[in-house]
Short mmCIF file of C-alpha atoms in Angstrom, two decimals:
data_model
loop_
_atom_site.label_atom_id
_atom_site.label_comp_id
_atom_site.label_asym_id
_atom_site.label_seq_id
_atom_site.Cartn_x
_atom_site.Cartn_y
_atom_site.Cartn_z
CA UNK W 1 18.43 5.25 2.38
CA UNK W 2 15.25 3.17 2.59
CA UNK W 3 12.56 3.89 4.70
CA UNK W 4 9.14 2.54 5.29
CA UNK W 5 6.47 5.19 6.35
CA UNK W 6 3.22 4.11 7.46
CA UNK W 7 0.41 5.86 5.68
CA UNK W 8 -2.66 7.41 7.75
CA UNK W 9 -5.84 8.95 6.16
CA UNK W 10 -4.30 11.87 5.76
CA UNK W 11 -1.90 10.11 3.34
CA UNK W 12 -3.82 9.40 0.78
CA UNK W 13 -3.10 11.45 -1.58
CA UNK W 14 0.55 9.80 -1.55
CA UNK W 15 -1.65 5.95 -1.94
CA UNK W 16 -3.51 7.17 -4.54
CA UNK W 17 -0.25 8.42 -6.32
CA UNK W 18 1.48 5.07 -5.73
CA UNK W 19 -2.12 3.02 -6.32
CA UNK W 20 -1.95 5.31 -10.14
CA UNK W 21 1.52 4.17 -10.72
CA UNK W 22 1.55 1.09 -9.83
CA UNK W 23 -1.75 -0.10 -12.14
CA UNK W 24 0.25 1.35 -15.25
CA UNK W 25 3.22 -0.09 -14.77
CA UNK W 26 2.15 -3.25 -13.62
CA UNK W 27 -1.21 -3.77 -14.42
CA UNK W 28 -0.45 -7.80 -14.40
CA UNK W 29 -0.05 -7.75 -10.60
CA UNK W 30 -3.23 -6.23 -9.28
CA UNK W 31 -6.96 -7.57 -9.43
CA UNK W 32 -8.10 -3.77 -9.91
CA UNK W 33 -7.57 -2.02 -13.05
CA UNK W 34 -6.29 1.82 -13.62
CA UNK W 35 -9.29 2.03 -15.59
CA UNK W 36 -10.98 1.44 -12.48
CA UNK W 37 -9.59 3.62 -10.15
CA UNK W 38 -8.82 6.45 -12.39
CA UNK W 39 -12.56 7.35 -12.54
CA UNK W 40 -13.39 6.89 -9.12
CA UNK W 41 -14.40 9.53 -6.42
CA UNK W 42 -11.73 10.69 -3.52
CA UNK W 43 -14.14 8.56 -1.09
CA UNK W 44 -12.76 5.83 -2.63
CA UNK W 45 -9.55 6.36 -1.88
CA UNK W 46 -10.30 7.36 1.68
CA UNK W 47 -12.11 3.92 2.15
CA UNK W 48 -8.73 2.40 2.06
CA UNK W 49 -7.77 3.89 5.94
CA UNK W 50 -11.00 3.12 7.58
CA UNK W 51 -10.71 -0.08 8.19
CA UNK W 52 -8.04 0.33 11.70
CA UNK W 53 -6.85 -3.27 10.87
CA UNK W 54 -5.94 -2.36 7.82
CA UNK W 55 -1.93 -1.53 8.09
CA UNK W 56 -0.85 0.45 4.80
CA UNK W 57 2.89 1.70 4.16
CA UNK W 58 5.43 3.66 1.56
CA UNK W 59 8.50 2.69 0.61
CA UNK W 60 10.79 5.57 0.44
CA UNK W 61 14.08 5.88 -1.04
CA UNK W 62 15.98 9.10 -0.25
CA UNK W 63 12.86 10.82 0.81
CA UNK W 64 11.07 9.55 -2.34
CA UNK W 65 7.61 7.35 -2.56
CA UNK W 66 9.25 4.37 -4.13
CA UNK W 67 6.77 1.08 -3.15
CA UNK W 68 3.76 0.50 -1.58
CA UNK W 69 2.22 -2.78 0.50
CA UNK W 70 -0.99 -3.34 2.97
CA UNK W 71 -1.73 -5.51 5.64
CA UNK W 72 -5.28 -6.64 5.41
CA UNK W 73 -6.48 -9.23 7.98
CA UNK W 74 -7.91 -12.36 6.68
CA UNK W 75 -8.72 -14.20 9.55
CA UNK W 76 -7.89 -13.67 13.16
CA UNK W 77 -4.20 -14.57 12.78
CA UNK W 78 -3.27 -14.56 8.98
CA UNK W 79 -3.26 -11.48 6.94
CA UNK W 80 -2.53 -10.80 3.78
CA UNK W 81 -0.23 -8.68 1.86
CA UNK W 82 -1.82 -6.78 -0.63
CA UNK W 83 -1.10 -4.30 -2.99
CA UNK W 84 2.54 -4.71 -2.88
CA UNK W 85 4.49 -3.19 -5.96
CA UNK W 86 8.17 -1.56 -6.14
CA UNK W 87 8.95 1.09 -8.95
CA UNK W 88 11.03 -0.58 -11.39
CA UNK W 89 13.84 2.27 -10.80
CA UNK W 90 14.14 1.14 -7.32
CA UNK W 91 14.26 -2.27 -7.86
CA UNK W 92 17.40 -4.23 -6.73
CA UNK W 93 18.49 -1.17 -3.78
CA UNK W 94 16.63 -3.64 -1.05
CA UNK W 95 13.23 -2.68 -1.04
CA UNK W 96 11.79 -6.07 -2.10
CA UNK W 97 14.15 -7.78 0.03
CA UNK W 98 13.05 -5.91 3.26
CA UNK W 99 11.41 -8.09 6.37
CA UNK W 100 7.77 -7.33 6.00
CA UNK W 101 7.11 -9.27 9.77
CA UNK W 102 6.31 -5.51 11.10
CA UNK W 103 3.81 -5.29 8.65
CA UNK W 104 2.10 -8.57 9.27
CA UNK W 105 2.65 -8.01 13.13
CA UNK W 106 0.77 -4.20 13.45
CA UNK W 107 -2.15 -5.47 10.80
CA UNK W 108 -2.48 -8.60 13.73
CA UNK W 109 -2.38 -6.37 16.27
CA UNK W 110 -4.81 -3.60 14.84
CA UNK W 111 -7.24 -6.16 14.18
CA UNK W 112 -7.70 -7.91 17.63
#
């Protein structure tokens, strides 16, 4: 079954696992390189929940980290979807497909 779990600082461990993965498989998709974040200090990663706009998630498939995304306001009603990737083993069981309005919605929402 998939599930989306929203990530808190305490998470990222599990973000920085996903983050890892997704730079090697897809390096193509992402401004950042692994090279980049491979070397870089566990502030870093903690960085990445500070900001309480900021609305990051896991995609889980039958209790496995499958898929990540963020919500990063923009502007005071766009945001952007960021660092969105799938593993390629769960592609095609929905996870791309799903409505990603809730994200959008809470990163608005966190932000005003």
């Amino acid at each position: 079954m998939l599930t989306i779990r929203v990530l808190t600082g305490a998470d990222w461990p599990l973000w920085r696992q996903l983050r890892l993965t997704a730079l090697a498989e897809a390096p193509h998709a992402f401004k950042s390189t692994l090279a980049e974040w491979q070397v870089d200090a566990e502030h870093r990663w903690h960085l990445r929940f500070d900001d309480p706009a900021t609305y990051n998630i896991a995609i889980v498939i039958d209790d496995q980290p499958v898929g990540m995304a963020s919500g990063v306001p923009a502007e005071k009603t766009v945001v952007e979807l960021r660092s969105v990737w799938v593993s390629p083993h769960a592609r095609g069981q929905g996870a791309g497909g799903m409505r990603w309005e809730p994200l959008v919605l809470l990163s608005l929402i966190r932000h005003q």
